[in-house]
Amino acid sequence: MKPSLPITTLLAAAACGATRTSPPPIRNIYTFPPNTFIENIAVRSNSHLLLTSMSVPDLYTLNPLLSSPTPSIVHTFPNASGISGIAEVTPDLFAVITAVWDLAATRALPGTLAVWTVSLATNPPTVRFVTSVPESPILNGLTRHPTNSRYLLAADSALGALWRVDLATGGKEIVFQDALLTPTGTVPGTHLGINGLRSDLGGKHVYFTNSARKFLGRVEVDGKGGVKGGVQVLANSKAAGADVVYDDLALDVGRGVVWVASHPSYAVKVMLGGPGVARQEVLNHTVRLLNPTSAAFGRGGRKQERTLYVTNGGEFVGLDLMNEGVVALDLS
Ligand SMILES: *[C@@H]1O[C@H](CO)[C@@H](O)[C@H](O)[C@H]1NC(C)=O
Ligand SMILES: *[C@@H]1O[C@H](CO)[C@@H](O)[C@H](O)[C@H]1NC(C)=O
């Protein structure tokens, strides 16, 4: 008798020997109504998820511990059609990037890109405009400086640059620009260079993906967000699979692991070893992972910390984007 094939497969794309472990189960947490392209995620210390959508200017929150959670809107941003990156700055203070997006081009309409903070320590939340960044065509991933909460760092997927935003003054400038951060072209599939961005909090590095150039890398930053040395390439998405496209990521530096949300149906576990090519395990789930855009670990307990939340951008069914939302991987 032929055993039925599981939908989920785990492939080891390894430089140093393939090992097979059983894939972590994936649970659906919430599916948004059509055309709510879910882009990024942050997790509050109380376990609640914050979700951004590039197609609506609403910041959503939901409690993933409920058996059938429904999202509520934390804030609707003015002069914006959607939100890209989100990052926690200090406990329950989050920064976001808003713009009026041209979604087909994945660029902001000129002059509309802005950075805001949202404090969830007050009820209602306190929303503050930080600055506009009209010089950038797209700020995508967002993170805070690893040790200095005064600074945000943002990934410019078009200019191939890392921007620093000073939350104290609203000042913003490019602190690093490099060929390894640039896209390779101007059409979808090639037009996003540096994309996901996460700080090793308390450490020295900022980890990023370059979708077009197909790698995960990191740079070391100084106390003010300046970059020391060059880009260190850690893993290549082509080694994970020919069609794997890295998007945003979740860091577990303590375990030497980076999880990369990857299009079209993957969550890639990169195991950072010593020097050389990192080992990667590819979780391929064509039902639950639908153009994964970002990932974040749960918070608020040991079980939550071993839960990886992955956001799905969704899939086009005709002209409608369907089945976008958030799923959970129960890691062992
Ligand atoms: C929205 O944009 C208009 C026109 O540029 C501007 O006058 C207004 O202040 C903006 N509103 C907010 C809340 O930023
Ligand atoms: C993932 O699964 C799909 C559907 O079975 C398949 O077409 C694709 O080749 C798989 N990806 C990899 C890297 O094996």
Coordinates of C-alpha atoms and ligand atoms in Angstrom, one line a residue:
M1 CA 0.0 0.0 0.0
K2 CA 1.3 3.4 -1.0
P3 CA 1.3 5.8 1.9
S4 CA -0.4 9.1 1.1
L5 CA 2.0 12.0 0.6
P6 CA 2.0 14.8 3.1
I7 CA 1.4 18.2 1.7
T8 CA 4.3 19.5 3.7
T9 CA 7.8 18.4 2.7
L10 CA 11.0 19.3 4.3
L11 CA 14.0 19.3 2.0
A12 CA 17.5 19.6 3.3
A13 CA 19.5 21.7 1.0
A14 CA 22.8 21.2 2.6
A15 CA 26.4 21.9 2.0
C16 CA 27.4 19.3 4.5
G17 CA 25.1 16.3 4.4
A18 CA 21.3 16.1 4.3
T19 CA 19.4 15.3 7.4
R20 CA 15.7 14.7 7.6
T21 CA 13.6 15.6 10.5
S22 CA 9.8 15.8 10.4
P23 CA 8.5 19.1 9.3
P24 CA 6.9 21.3 12.0
P25 CA 3.1 21.4 11.9
I26 CA 1.6 24.5 10.4
R27 CA -1.7 26.0 11.8
N28 CA -3.7 28.7 10.2
I29 CA -4.2 31.6 12.6
Y30 CA -6.3 34.0 10.5
T31 CA -7.2 34.5 6.8
F32 CA -7.9 38.1 5.8
P33 CA -10.6 39.1 3.3
P34 CA -9.5 39.3 -0.3
N35 CA -7.0 42.0 -1.4
T36 CA -5.4 42.6 2.0
F37 CA -1.8 42.0 1.1
I38 CA -0.2 41.1 4.4
E39 CA 3.4 42.4 4.5
N40 CA 5.0 42.3 7.9
I41 CA 4.7 41.3 11.5
A42 CA 5.8 42.3 15.0
V43 CA 4.9 40.6 18.2
R44 CA 4.1 42.3 21.5
S45 CA 5.4 41.1 24.8
N46 CA 1.8 40.0 25.7
S47 CA 1.8 37.6 22.7
H48 CA -0.5 39.7 20.5
L49 CA 0.6 40.0 16.8
L50 CA 0.8 43.3 14.9
L51 CA 0.3 42.9 11.2
T52 CA 0.8 45.3 8.4
S53 CA -0.8 45.3 5.0
M54 CA 0.6 47.1 1.9
S55 CA -2.9 47.4 0.5
V56 CA -4.7 49.0 3.4
P57 CA -3.4 51.7 5.7
D58 CA -4.6 49.9 8.8
L59 CA -2.3 48.4 11.5
Y60 CA -3.9 45.2 12.7
T61 CA -3.6 43.4 16.0
L62 CA -4.8 39.9 16.9
N63 CA -4.4 37.5 19.8
P64 CA -3.0 34.2 18.4
L65 CA -3.8 32.4 21.7
L66 CA -7.5 32.5 21.0
S67 CA -9.0 29.6 19.1
S68 CA -10.5 31.8 16.4
P69 CA -9.0 35.2 16.7
T70 CA -10.3 38.2 14.8
P71 CA -8.1 41.2 14.1
S72 CA -8.9 44.7 15.2
I73 CA -7.5 47.9 13.8
V74 CA -5.0 49.7 16.1
H75 CA -4.8 52.7 13.8
T76 CA -5.6 53.9 10.3
F77 CA -2.8 56.1 8.9
P78 CA -3.7 59.2 6.9
N79 CA -2.3 59.9 3.4
A80 CA -1.4 56.3 2.9
S81 CA -2.7 53.2 1.1
G82 CA -0.6 50.7 3.1
I83 CA 2.1 49.9 5.5
S84 CA 5.4 48.0 4.9
G85 CA 7.9 47.5 7.7
I86 CA 7.3 47.4 11.4
A87 CA 9.7 47.2 14.3
E88 CA 9.5 47.4 18.1
V89 CA 11.6 50.3 19.4
T90 CA 11.1 50.1 23.1
P91 CA 8.6 48.0 25.0
D92 CA 5.2 48.5 23.3
L93 CA 6.5 51.3 21.1
F94 CA 6.4 50.3 17.4
A95 CA 7.6 52.1 14.3
V96 CA 6.0 51.7 10.9
I97 CA 6.6 52.8 7.3
T98 CA 3.5 54.1 5.4
A99 CA 3.1 55.3 1.8
V100 CA 0.7 55.5 -1.0
W101 CA 1.9 52.4 -2.8
D102 CA 1.9 51.5 -6.4
L103 CA 1.6 47.8 -5.7
A104 CA 2.3 46.6 -9.3
A105 CA 5.6 48.5 -9.2
T106 CA 6.2 48.0 -5.5
R107 CA 7.2 51.6 -5.1
A108 CA 5.8 54.5 -3.1
L109 CA 4.2 57.4 -5.0
P110 CA 6.7 60.2 -4.9
G111 CA 6.6 62.1 -1.7
T112 CA 4.3 59.8 0.2
L113 CA 6.7 57.7 2.2
A114 CA 6.6 58.3 6.0
V115 CA 7.8 56.9 9.3
W116 CA 5.5 56.9 12.3
T117 CA 5.6 55.5 15.8
V118 CA 2.6 53.9 17.6
S119 CA 2.7 53.5 21.4
L120 CA 0.5 50.7 22.6
A121 CA 1.3 51.6 26.2
T122 CA -1.6 54.1 26.1
N123 CA -5.2 53.5 25.4
P124 CA -6.0 54.6 22.8
P125 CA -2.6 54.2 21.3
T126 CA -0.5 57.3 20.8
V127 CA 0.5 57.8 17.2
R128 CA 3.4 60.1 16.3
F129 CA 4.6 61.3 12.9
V130 CA 8.4 61.0 12.8
T131 CA 9.4 62.1 9.3
S132 CA 8.7 61.8 5.7
V133 CA 11.3 60.2 3.4
P134 CA 10.5 61.6 -0.1
E135 CA 14.0 60.7 -1.3
S136 CA 13.3 57.0 -1.1
P137 CA 11.3 55.1 -3.7
I138 CA 10.6 52.3 -1.2
L139 CA 11.4 51.6 2.4
N140 CA 10.7 48.0 3.0
G141 CA 12.1 46.1 6.0
L142 CA 12.4 48.1 9.2
T143 CA 14.3 47.4 12.4
R144 CA 15.7 49.3 15.4
H145 CA 19.4 49.7 16.0
P146 CA 20.7 46.6 17.8
T147 CA 21.8 48.6 20.9
N148 CA 20.5 52.2 20.5
S149 CA 16.8 52.6 20.5
R150 CA 17.1 56.2 19.3
Y151 CA 17.8 54.9 15.7
L152 CA 15.7 53.0 13.2
L153 CA 17.3 51.3 10.2
A154 CA 15.3 50.8 7.0
A155 CA 15.9 48.8 3.9
D156 CA 15.7 50.8 0.6
S157 CA 14.9 48.0 -1.9
A158 CA 15.3 50.3 -4.9
L159 CA 18.3 52.5 -4.1
G160 CA 20.1 49.5 -2.5
A161 CA 20.7 51.4 0.7
L162 CA 20.3 51.3 4.4
W163 CA 18.7 54.4 5.9
R164 CA 18.9 55.6 9.5
V165 CA 16.1 57.5 11.0
D166 CA 16.8 59.4 14.2
L167 CA 13.6 59.1 16.4
A168 CA 14.8 62.0 18.6
T169 CA 15.2 64.6 15.7
G170 CA 13.3 63.1 12.8
G171 CA 16.6 63.3 10.8
K172 CA 17.1 60.6 8.2
E173 CA 20.0 59.7 6.0
I174 CA 21.5 56.9 4.0
V175 CA 24.2 55.3 6.1
F176 CA 25.2 52.5 3.8
Q177 CA 24.9 51.9 0.1
D178 CA 26.5 48.9 -1.6
A179 CA 26.2 47.0 -4.9
L180 CA 25.2 44.0 -2.8
L181 CA 22.1 45.8 -1.6
T182 CA 20.8 46.8 -5.0
P183 CA 18.1 45.1 -7.1
T184 CA 19.1 43.6 -10.4
G185 CA 16.4 45.1 -12.6
T186 CA 13.3 47.2 -12.7
V187 CA 10.6 44.6 -13.3
P188 CA 8.9 42.3 -10.6
G189 CA 11.2 39.5 -9.8
T190 CA 14.3 41.7 -10.1
H191 CA 13.3 45.0 -8.6
L192 CA 13.7 44.4 -4.9
G193 CA 17.2 44.4 -3.6
I194 CA 17.6 44.6 0.2
N195 CA 14.2 43.6 1.5
G196 CA 13.9 42.0 5.0
L197 CA 15.8 43.6 7.9
R198 CA 16.2 42.5 11.5
S199 CA 18.7 43.5 14.2
D200 CA 20.4 41.1 16.5
L201 CA 19.2 43.0 19.6
G202 CA 22.0 43.6 22.0
G203 CA 24.5 42.4 19.4
K204 CA 26.4 44.2 16.6
H205 CA 24.8 43.0 13.4
V206 CA 21.8 43.7 11.2
Y207 CA 20.7 40.8 9.1
F208 CA 19.0 41.3 5.8
T209 CA 17.9 39.6 2.6
N210 CA 18.4 40.7 -0.9
S211 CA 15.6 39.2 -2.9
A212 CA 16.9 39.9 -6.4
R213 CA 20.5 38.9 -5.6
K214 CA 19.2 35.8 -3.8
F215 CA 21.0 35.9 -0.5
L216 CA 20.8 36.4 3.2
G217 CA 23.6 38.5 4.6
R218 CA 24.5 40.8 7.5
V219 CA 26.5 43.9 8.2
E220 CA 28.1 45.1 11.5
V221 CA 26.9 48.5 12.7
D222 CA 28.5 50.9 15.0
G223 CA 26.8 52.6 17.9
K224 CA 25.2 55.2 15.7
G225 CA 24.1 52.9 12.9
G226 CA 27.1 53.4 10.6
V227 CA 28.3 50.2 8.9
K228 CA 31.7 48.8 9.7
G229 CA 33.3 46.6 7.0
G230 CA 31.3 45.2 4.2
V231 CA 28.5 42.7 3.6
Q232 CA 28.9 39.2 4.8
V233 CA 26.9 36.7 2.7
L234 CA 25.5 33.9 4.9
A235 CA 23.3 31.8 2.6
N236 CA 22.0 31.7 -1.0
S237 CA 18.4 31.1 -1.8
K238 CA 19.3 29.2 -5.0
A239 CA 21.0 26.6 -2.8
A240 CA 17.6 26.1 -1.0
G241 CA 15.8 25.6 -4.3
A242 CA 15.8 27.0 -7.8
D243 CA 12.6 29.0 -7.3
V244 CA 13.1 30.1 -3.7
V245 CA 12.9 33.9 -3.3
Y246 CA 13.9 35.1 0.2
D247 CA 11.7 37.8 1.7
D248 CA 11.7 39.0 5.4
L249 CA 13.2 37.0 8.3
A250 CA 13.1 36.1 11.9
L251 CA 16.3 35.8 13.9
D252 CA 17.1 33.3 16.6
V253 CA 20.8 34.1 16.9
G254 CA 21.0 32.2 20.2
R255 CA 20.4 29.0 18.3
G256 CA 22.3 30.1 15.3
V257 CA 19.1 30.0 13.2
V258 CA 17.5 32.5 10.8
W259 CA 14.0 31.7 9.4
V260 CA 13.4 33.3 6.1
A261 CA 9.9 33.7 4.7
S262 CA 10.3 32.8 1.0
H263 CA 8.1 32.9 -2.1
P264 CA 6.3 31.0 -3.4
S265 CA 5.6 28.4 -0.7
Y266 CA 8.5 28.2 1.6
A267 CA 9.8 28.8 5.1
V268 CA 13.6 28.4 5.0
K269 CA 15.5 27.5 8.1
V270 CA 19.1 28.7 7.7
M271 CA 21.5 27.2 10.2
L272 CA 24.5 29.5 10.6
G273 CA 27.5 27.5 11.2
G274 CA 31.1 28.4 11.0
P275 CA 32.6 29.8 7.9
G276 CA 31.4 28.5 4.6
V277 CA 27.9 27.9 3.2
A278 CA 25.1 27.6 5.8
R279 CA 22.9 24.5 5.9
Q280 CA 19.3 25.2 5.0
E281 CA 16.1 23.2 5.5
V282 CA 13.3 24.2 3.3
L283 CA 9.7 23.8 4.5
N284 CA 7.5 23.6 1.4
H285 CA 3.8 23.8 2.0
T286 CA 1.7 24.8 -1.0
V287 CA -1.5 25.2 1.0
R288 CA -0.5 27.0 4.1
L289 CA 2.5 29.0 2.9
L290 CA 1.2 31.3 0.1
N291 CA 3.9 33.8 -0.9
P292 CA 5.2 34.2 2.7
T293 CA 6.3 37.8 3.3
S294 CA 7.7 37.8 6.8
A295 CA 8.2 35.9 10.0
A296 CA 8.5 36.5 13.8
F297 CA 8.8 34.4 16.9
G298 CA 6.0 34.4 19.4
R299 CA 6.5 36.0 22.8
G300 CA 5.1 35.7 26.3
G301 CA 6.0 32.2 27.3
R302 CA 8.2 29.2 26.3
K303 CA 5.6 27.7 24.0
Q304 CA 5.1 31.0 22.2
E305 CA 8.9 31.4 21.8
R306 CA 8.9 28.1 19.9
T307 CA 6.1 29.3 17.6
L308 CA 7.1 31.0 14.4
Y309 CA 4.4 33.2 12.9
V310 CA 4.7 33.6 9.2
T311 CA 2.7 36.1 7.2
N312 CA 1.3 35.2 3.8
G313 CA 1.0 37.8 1.0
G314 CA -1.6 35.5 -0.6
E315 CA -2.1 34.2 -4.1
F316 CA -3.9 35.7 -7.1
V317 CA -7.1 34.0 -8.1
G318 CA -8.1 36.0 -11.2
L319 CA -7.6 39.6 -10.2
D320 CA -8.2 39.0 -6.5
L321 CA -5.5 38.4 -4.0
M322 CA -6.8 35.5 -1.8
N323 CA -5.9 33.6 1.4
E324 CA -3.5 36.2 2.8
G325 CA -3.0 36.1 6.5
V326 CA -0.9 34.6 9.2
V327 CA 0.0 31.0 10.0
A328 CA 1.9 29.4 12.9
L329 CA 4.7 26.8 12.8
D330 CA 5.1 24.8 16.0
L331 CA 8.8 24.3 16.3
S332 CA 10.1 21.6 18.5
Ligands
LIG1 C1 -2.0 64.7 4.3 O1 -1.5 65.3 3.1 C2 -2.0 66.6 3.0 C3 -1.5 67.1 1.6 O2 -0.1 66.9 1.4 C4 -1.4 67.5 4.1 O3 -1.9 68.8 4.0 C5 -1.9 66.9 5.4 O4 -1.2 67.6 6.5 C6 -1.5 65.4 5.5 N1 -2.1 64.9 6.8 C7 -1.4 64.2 7.7 C8 -2.1 63.8 8.9 O5 -0.2 64.0 7.6
LIG2 C1 7.4 22.5 -3.5 O1 6.2 21.8 -3.8 C2 5.7 22.1 -5.1 C3 4.3 21.4 -5.2 O2 4.5 20.0 -4.9 C4 6.7 21.7 -6.2 O3 6.2 22.0 -7.5 C5 8.0 22.4 -6.0 O4 9.0 21.9 -6.9 C6 8.5 22.1 -4.5 N1 9.7 22.8 -4.3 C7 10.9 22.3 -4.1 C8 12.0 23.2 -3.9 O5 11.1 21.1 -4.1

